[in-house]
Structures are given as structure tokens and as C-alpha cells.
PDB file of C-alpha atoms and ligand atoms in Angstrom:
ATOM      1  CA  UNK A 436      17.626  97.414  96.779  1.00 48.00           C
ATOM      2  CA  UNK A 437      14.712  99.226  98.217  1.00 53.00           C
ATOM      3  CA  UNK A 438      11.204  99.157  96.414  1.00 56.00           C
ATOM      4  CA  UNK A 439      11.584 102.416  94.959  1.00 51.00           C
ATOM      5  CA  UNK A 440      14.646 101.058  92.864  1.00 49.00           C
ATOM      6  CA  UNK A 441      13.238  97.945  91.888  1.00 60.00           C
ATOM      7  CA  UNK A 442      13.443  96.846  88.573  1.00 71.00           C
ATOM      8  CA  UNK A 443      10.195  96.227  86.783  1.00 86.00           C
ATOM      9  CA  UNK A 444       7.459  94.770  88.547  1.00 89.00           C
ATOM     10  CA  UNK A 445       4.444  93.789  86.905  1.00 93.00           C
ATOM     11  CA  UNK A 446       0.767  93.972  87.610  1.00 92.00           C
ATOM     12  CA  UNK A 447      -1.458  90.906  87.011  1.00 92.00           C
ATOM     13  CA  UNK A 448      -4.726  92.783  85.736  1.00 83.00           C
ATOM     14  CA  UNK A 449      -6.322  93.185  82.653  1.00 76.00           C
ATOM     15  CA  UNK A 450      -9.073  95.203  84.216  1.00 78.00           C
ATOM     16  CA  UNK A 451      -8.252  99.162  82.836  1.00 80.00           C
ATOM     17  CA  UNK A 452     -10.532 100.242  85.693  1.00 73.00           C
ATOM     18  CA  UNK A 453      -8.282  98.801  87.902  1.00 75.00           C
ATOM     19  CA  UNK A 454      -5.268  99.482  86.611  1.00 81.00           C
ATOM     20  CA  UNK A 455      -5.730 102.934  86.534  1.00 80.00           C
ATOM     21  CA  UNK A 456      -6.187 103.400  90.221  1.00 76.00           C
ATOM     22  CA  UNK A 457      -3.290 101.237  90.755  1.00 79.00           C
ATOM     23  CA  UNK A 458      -0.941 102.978  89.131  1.00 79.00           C
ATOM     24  CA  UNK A 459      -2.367 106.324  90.058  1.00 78.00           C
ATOM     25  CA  UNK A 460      -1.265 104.896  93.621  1.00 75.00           C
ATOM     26  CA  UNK A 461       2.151 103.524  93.404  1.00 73.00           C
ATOM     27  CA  UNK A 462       3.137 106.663  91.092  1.00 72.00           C
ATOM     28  CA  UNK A 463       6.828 106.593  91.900  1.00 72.00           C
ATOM     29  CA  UNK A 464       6.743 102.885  91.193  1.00 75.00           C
ATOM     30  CA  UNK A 465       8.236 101.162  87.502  1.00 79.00           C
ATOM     31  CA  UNK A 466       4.831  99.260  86.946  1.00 84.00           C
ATOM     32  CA  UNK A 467       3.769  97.391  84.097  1.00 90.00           C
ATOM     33  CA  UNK A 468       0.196  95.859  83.323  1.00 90.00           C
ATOM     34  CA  UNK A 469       0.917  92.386  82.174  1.00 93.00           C
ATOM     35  CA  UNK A 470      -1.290  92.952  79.087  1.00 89.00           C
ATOM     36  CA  UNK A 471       1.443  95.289  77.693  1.00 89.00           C
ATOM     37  CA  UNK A 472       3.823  92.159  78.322  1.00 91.00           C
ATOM     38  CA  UNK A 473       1.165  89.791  76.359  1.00 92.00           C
ATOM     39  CA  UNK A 474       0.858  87.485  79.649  1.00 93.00           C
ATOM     40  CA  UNK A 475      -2.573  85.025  79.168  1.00 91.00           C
ATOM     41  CA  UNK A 476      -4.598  85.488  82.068  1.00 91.00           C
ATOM     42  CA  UNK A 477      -4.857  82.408  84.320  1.00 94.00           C
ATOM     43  CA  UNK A 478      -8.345  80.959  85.389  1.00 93.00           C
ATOM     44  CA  UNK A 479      -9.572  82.241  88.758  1.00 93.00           C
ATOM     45  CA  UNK A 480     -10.092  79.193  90.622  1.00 95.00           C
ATOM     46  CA  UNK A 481      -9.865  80.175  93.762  1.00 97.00           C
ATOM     47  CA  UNK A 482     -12.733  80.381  96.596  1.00 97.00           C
ATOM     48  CA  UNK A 483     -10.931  83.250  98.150  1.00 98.00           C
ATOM     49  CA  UNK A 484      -9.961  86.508  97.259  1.00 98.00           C
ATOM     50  CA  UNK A 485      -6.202  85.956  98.377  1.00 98.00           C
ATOM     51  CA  UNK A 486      -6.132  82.518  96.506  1.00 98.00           C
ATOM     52  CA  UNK A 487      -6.764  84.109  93.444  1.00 97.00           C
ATOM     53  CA  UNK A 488      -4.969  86.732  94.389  1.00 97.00           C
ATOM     54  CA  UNK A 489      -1.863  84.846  94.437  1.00 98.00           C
ATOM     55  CA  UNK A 490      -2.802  82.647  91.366  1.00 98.00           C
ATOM     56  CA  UNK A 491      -2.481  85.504  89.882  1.00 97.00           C
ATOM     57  CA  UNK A 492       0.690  87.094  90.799  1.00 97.00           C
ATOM     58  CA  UNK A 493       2.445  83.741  90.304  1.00 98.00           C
ATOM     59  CA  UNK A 494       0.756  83.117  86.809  1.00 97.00           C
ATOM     60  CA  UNK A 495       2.387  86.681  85.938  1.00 97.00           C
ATOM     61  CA  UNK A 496       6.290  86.575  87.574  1.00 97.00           C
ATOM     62  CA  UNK A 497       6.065  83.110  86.052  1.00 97.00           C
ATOM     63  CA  UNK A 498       5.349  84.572  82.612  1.00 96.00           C
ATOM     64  CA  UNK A 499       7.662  87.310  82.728  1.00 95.00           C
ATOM     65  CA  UNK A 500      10.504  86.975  84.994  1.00 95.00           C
ATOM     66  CA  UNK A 501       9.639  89.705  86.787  1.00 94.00           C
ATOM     67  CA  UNK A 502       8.615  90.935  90.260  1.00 93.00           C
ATOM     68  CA  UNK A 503       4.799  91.142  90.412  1.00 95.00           C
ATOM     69  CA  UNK A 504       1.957  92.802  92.214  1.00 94.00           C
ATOM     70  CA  UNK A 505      -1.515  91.070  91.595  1.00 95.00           C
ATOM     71  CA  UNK A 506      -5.212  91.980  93.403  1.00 93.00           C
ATOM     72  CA  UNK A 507      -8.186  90.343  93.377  1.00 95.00           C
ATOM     73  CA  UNK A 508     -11.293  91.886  94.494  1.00 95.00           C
ATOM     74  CA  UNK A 509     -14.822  92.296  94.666  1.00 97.00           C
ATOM     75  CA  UNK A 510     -18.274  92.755  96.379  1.00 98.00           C
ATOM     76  CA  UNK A 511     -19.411  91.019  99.205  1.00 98.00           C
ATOM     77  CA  UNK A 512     -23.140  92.038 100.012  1.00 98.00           C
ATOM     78  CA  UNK A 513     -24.765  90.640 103.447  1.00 98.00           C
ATOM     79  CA  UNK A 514     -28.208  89.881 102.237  1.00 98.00           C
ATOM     80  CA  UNK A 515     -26.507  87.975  99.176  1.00 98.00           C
ATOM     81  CA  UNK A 516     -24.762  85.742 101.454  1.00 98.00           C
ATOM     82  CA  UNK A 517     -21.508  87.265 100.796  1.00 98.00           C
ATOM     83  CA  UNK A 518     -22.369  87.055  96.856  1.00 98.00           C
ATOM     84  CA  UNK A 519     -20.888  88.053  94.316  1.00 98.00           C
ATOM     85  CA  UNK A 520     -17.611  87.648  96.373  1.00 98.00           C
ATOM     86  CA  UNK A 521     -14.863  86.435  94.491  1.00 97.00           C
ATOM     87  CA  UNK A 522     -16.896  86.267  90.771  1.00 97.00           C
ATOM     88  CA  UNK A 523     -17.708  90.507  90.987  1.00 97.00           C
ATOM     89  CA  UNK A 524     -16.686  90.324  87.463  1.00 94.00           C
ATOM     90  CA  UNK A 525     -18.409  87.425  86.110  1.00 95.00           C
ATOM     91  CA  UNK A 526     -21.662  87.733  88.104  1.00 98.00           C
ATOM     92  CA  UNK A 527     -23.850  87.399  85.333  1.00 98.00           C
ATOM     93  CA  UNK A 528     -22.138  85.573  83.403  1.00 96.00           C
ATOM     94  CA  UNK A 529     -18.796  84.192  81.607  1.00 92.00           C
ATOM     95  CA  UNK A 530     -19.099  87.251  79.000  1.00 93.00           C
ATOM     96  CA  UNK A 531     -21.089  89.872  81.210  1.00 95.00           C
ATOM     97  CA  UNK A 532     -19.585  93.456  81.884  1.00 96.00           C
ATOM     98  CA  UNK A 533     -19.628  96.045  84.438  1.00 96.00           C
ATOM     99  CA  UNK A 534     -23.515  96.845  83.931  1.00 97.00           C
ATOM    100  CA  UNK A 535     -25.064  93.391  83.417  1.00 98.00           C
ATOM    101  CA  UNK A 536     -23.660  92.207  86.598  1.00 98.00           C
ATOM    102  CA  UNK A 537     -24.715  95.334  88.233  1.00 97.00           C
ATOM    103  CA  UNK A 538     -28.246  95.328  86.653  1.00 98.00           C
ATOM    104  CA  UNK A 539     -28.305  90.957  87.987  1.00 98.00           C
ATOM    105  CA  UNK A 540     -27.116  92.876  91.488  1.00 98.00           C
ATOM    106  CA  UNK A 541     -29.875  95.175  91.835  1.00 98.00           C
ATOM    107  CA  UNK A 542     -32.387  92.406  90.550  1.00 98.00           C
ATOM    108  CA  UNK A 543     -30.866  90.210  93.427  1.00 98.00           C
ATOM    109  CA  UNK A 544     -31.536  93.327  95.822  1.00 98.00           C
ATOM    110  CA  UNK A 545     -35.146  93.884  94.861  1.00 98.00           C
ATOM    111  CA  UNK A 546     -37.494  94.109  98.063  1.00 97.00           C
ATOM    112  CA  UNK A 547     -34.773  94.012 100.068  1.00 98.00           C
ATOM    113  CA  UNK A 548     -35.050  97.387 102.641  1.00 98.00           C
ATOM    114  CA  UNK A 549     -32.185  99.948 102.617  1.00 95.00           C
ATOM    115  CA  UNK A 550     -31.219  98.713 106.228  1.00 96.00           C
ATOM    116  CA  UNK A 551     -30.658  95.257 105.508  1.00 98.00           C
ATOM    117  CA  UNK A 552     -28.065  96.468 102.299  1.00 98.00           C
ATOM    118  CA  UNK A 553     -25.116  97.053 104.075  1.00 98.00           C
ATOM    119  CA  UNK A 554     -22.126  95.415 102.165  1.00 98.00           C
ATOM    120  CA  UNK A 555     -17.880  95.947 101.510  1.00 98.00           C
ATOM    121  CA  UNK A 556     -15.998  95.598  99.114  1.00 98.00           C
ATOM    122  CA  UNK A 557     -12.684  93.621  99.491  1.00 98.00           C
ATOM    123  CA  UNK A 558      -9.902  93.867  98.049  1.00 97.00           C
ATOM    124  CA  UNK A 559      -6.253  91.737  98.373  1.00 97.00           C
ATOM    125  CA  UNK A 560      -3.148  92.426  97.182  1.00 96.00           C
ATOM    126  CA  UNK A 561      -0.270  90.128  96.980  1.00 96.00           C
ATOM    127  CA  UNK A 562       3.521  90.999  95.891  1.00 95.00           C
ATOM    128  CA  UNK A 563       5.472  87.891  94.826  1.00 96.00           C
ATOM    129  CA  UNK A 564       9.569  88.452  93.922  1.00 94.00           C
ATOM    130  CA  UNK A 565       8.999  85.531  91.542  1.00 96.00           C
ATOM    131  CA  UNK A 566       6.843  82.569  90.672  1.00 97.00           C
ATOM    132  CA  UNK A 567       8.448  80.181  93.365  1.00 97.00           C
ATOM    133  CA  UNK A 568       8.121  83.068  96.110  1.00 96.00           C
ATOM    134  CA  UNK A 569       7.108  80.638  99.602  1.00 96.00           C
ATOM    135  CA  UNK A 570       6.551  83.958 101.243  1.00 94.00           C
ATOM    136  CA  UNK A 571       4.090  86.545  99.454  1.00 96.00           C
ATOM    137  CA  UNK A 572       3.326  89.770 101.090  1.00 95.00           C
ATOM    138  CA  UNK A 573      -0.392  90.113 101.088  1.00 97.00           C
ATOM    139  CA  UNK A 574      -2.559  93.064 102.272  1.00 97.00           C
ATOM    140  CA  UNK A 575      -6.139  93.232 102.475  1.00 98.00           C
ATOM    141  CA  UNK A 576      -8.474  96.465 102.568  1.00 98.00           C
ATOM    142  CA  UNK A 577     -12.000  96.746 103.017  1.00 98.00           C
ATOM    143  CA  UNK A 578     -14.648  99.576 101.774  1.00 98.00           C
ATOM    144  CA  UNK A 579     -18.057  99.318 104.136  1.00 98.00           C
ATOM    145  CA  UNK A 580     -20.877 100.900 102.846  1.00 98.00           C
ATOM    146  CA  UNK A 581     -24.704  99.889 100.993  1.00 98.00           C
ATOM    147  CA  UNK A 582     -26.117  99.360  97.861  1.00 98.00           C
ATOM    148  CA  UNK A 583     -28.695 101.337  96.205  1.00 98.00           C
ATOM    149  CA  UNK A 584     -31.205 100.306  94.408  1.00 97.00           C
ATOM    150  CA  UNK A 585     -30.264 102.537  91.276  1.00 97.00           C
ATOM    151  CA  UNK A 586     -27.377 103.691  89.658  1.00 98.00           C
ATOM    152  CA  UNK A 587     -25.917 107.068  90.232  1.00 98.00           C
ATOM    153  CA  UNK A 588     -22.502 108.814  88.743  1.00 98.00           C
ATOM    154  CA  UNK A 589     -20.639 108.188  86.083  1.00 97.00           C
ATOM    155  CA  UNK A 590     -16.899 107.462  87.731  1.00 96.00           C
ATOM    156  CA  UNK A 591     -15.052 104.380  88.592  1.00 93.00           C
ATOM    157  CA  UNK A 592     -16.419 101.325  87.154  1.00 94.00           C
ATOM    158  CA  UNK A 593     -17.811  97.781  88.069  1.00 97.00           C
ATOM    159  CA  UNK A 594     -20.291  98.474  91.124  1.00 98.00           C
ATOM    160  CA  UNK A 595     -19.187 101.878  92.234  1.00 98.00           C
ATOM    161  CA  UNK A 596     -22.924 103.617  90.943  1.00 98.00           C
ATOM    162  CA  UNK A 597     -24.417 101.621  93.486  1.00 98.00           C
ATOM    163  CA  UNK A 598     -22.185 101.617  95.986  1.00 98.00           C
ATOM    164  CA  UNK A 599     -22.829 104.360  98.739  1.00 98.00           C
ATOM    165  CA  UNK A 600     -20.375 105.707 100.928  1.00 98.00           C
ATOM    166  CA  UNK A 601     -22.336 107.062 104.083  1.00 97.00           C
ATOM    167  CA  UNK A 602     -18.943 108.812 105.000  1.00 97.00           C
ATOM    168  CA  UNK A 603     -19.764 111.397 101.396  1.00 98.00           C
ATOM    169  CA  UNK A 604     -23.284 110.790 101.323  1.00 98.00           C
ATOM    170  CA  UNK A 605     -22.583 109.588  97.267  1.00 98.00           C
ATOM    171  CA  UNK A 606     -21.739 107.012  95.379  1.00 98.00           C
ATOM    172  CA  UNK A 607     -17.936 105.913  94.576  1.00 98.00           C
ATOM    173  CA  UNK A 608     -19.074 106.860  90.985  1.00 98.00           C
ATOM    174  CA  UNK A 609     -19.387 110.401  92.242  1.00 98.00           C
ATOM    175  CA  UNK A 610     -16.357 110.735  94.066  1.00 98.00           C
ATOM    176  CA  UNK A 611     -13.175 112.254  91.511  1.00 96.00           C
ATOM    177  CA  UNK A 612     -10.714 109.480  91.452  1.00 93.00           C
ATOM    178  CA  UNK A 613      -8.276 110.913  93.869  1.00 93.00           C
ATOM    179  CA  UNK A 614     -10.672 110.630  96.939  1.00 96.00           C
ATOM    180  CA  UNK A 615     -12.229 107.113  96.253  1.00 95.00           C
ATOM    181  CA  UNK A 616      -8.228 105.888  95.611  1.00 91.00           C
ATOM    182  CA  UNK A 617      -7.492 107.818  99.382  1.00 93.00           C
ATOM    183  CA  UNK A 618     -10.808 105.495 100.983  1.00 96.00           C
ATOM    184  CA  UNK A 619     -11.162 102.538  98.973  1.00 96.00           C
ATOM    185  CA  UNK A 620     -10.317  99.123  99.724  1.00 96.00           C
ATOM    186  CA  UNK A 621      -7.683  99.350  97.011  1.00 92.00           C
ATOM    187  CA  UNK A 622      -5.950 102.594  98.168  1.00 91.00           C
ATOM    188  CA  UNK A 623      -5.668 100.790 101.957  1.00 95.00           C
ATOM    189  CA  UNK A 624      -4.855  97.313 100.329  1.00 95.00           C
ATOM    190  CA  UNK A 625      -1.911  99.178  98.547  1.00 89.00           C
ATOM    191  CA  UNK A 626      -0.806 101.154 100.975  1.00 91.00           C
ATOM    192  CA  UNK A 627      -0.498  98.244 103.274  1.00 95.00           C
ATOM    193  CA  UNK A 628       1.103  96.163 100.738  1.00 92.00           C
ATOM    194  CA  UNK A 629       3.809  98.585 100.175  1.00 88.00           C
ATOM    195  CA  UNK A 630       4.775  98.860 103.905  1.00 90.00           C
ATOM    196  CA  UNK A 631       4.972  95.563 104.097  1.00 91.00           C
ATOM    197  CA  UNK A 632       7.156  95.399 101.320  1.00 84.00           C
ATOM    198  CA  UNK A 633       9.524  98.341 102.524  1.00 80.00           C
ATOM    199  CA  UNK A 634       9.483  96.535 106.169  1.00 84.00           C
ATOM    200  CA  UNK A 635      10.345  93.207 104.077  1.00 77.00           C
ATOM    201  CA  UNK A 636      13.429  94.437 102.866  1.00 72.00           C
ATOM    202  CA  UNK A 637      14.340  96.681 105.594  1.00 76.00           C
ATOM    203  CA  UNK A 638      14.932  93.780 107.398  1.00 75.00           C
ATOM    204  CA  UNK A 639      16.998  92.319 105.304  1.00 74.00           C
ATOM    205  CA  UNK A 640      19.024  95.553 105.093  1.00 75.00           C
ATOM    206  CA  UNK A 641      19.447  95.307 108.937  1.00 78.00           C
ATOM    207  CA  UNK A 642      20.773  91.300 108.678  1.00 79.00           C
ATOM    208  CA  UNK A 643      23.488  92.481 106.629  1.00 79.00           C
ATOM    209  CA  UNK A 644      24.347  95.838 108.650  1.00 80.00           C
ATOM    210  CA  UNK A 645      24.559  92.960 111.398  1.00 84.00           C
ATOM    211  CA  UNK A 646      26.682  90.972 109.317  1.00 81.00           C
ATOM    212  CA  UNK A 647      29.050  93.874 108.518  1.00 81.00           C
ATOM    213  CA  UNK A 648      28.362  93.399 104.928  1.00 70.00           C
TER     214      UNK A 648
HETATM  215  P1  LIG B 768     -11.244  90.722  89.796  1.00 57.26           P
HETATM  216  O1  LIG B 768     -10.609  91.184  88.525  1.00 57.26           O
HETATM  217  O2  LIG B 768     -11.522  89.261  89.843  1.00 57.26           O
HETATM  218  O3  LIG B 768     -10.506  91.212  91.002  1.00 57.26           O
HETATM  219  O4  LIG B 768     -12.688  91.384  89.766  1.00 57.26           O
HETATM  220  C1  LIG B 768     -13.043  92.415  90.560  1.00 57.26           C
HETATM  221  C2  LIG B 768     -14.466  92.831  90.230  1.00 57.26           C
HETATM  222  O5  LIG B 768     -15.053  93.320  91.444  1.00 57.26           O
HETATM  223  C3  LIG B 768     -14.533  93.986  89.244  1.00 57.26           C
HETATM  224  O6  LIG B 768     -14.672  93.564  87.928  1.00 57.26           O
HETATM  225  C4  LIG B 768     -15.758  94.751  89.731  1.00 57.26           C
HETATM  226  O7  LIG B 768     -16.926  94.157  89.235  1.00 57.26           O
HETATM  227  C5  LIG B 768     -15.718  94.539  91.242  1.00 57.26           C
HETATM  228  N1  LIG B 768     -14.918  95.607  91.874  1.00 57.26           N
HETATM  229  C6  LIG B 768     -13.718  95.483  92.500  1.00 57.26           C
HETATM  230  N2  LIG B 768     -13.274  96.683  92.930  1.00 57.26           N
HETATM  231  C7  LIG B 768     -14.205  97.574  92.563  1.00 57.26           C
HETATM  232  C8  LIG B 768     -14.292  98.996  92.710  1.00 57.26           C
HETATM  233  O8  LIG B 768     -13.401  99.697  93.229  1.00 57.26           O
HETATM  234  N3  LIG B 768     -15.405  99.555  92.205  1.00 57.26           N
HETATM  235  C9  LIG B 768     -16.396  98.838  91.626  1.00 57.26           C
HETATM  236  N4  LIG B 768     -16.358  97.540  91.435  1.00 57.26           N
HETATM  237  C10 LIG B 768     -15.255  96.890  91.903  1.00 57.26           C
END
């Protein structure tokens, strides 16, 4: 079996935003968003991105008997102490969305000079063959760039209008989808993810080649 035949696999996220880019990445790959499979999300309890990370992917193979690819991300700004960090999407609260916690961001940010707001975001991807997996694959990409101290473009979602990328001189909100999934922490979390998967069972391929089987 290589990862292009898999069966199903399914991807712990509820986030559309997300989920886009995902499977705008793994095209060629059967994925399914665990909402379309009615899987409850778990509670993110996690201090670091890969715990929740992993949380996640077991909550969904558990759930559905399936494969499953889960990420966990989010923004870690230097003159926040690393905040928001693992609660991006709850920054401002239980029931906040994409532009509360960026408007409690840029509040945070006030004062603070345009040299002193460098920050990444992070993003780690786990694949798990199934809920008792001891080994997960996990890959971890990270975006540098600073935060503005207004919003600018319209694409994406979550931080991306304030999130400069010195390498475009924009935003991630102004970059078409296709470039900010080639740089983003996602795009190089995935892409690292799935080599690691091939390599995975490559190597199992080559025990039983050994073998003679
Ligand atoms: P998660 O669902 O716990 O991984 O939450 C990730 C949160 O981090 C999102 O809801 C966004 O607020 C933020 N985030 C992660 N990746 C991106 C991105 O590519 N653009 C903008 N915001 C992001």
C-alpha cells in the first residue's frame, strides 16, 4: 500500500479555512474533513502545538476507524511572549472568531515599534494509522514574518491581514491561495508530513523485498 492508494484518511479540522488549503495540498489524496463524518471535536488541552496535534488525530481515527491526518497551529508573536501560541483561535475568547482575536492582537501590539513585531506562525501536522498508533509521523513548518498594526487583504483567514511576509512585501491575505499554500507553514508542514509518510512505508516495502515476500 503506498499513500497514494490509501483508503480514506480523515482530517481532524473543523476550521473551513484550513481545510481548504489542506486539501488544495494533498490533491491526489482520498481526504475527508471529519465534520462530514459527524466526529465531536475533542478539547484542546494541550500546551503544545504537537500535543494537540495528536489529541486530535487520535480523537478522529478513534471516531472513525480510519487513517487520520490532524494539525494544530497558530501564532506565536515575540513581544507577546510567544502568545497566542497554541489558543490562535480562542484568543479572545471561548466564542471569539477570526477578527475579534485579531482586533485583541493588534490591541496587545499597540506601542509596540515595527522592529520589535517579528513573529511565525507554526504549524504541526501529525498522521496516525489509527487511534492506538505508538508511532505518529509528525512534521512541523514555520512562517517568519511581522505583524502590522492594521489589517490589509481580504484572503486566507484567522491572522493572515496582519501578517506580513517581507519575502512579497504583503500580507498572506494578499497573496492568491496557491502562493501562501507554496510558503506557509502549512504547505512545508504537509509536505514534510507526506515524505515522511512515503519514507514510512517505503521501508516497510524494503523489509519484505528482504524477506522475499
Ligand atoms: P487550531 O485549529 O487550534 O489549529 O487553530 C489555529 C488558529 O491559528 C486559527 O484559528 C487561526 O487563528 C490561526 N492560524 C493558523 N494558521 C493560520 C494561517 O495560515 N493564517 C492565519 N491564521 C492562522
Amino acid at each position: 500500500m503506498t499513500f497514494s492508494t490509501l483508503n480514506k484518511i480523515v482530517l481532524a479540522s473543523g476550521n473551513p479555512g484550513k481545510i481548504r488549503e489542506i486539501q488544495a495540498i494533498l490533491a491526489d489524496h482520498p481526504i475527508v474533513p471529519q465534520s462530514m463524518l459527524n466526529v465531536v471535536d475533542v478539547e484542546e488541552t494541550g500546551t503544545t502545538f504537537v500535543e494537540n496535534a495528536i489529541l486530535k488525530a487520535r480523537n478522529a481515527a478513534l471516531h472513525c476507524k480510519l487513517p487520520a491526518i490532524a494539525d494544530d497551529s497558530g501564532l506565536v508573536v515575540d513581544a507577546l511572549n510567544g502568545a497566542p501560541g497554541v489558543i490562535s483561535a480562542r484568543y479572545a475568547g471561548a466564542i471569539a472568531n477570526d477578527r475579534d482575536n485579531l482586533n485583541k492582537l493588534l490591541r496587545e501590539l499597540e506601542g509596540v515599534p515595527a522592529e520589535l513585531r517579528t513573529a511565525r506562525f507554526i504549524c504541526v501536522m501529525v498522521f496516525m494509522e489509527h487511534a492506538n498508533d505508538p508511532c505518529p509521523a509528525i512534521a512541523q513548518g514555520v512562517w517568519e514574518g511581522l505583524i502590522l498594526d492594521h489589517a490589509v487583504g481580504e484572503n486566507g483567514f484567522g491572522y493572515d491581514p496582519v501578517f506580513w511576509v517581507p519575502s512579497h512585501n504583503c500580507t498572506s491575505a494578499e497573496l492568491p491561495a496557491v502562493v501562501k499554500n507554496a510558503l506557509s507553514h502549512r504547505g512545508q508542514a504537509l509536505k514534510a508530513l507526506t515524505a515522511l509518510i512515503k519514507a514510512k512505508q517505503a521501508d516497510v516495502g524494503a523489509t519484505l523485498v528482504a524477506l522475499g515476500e
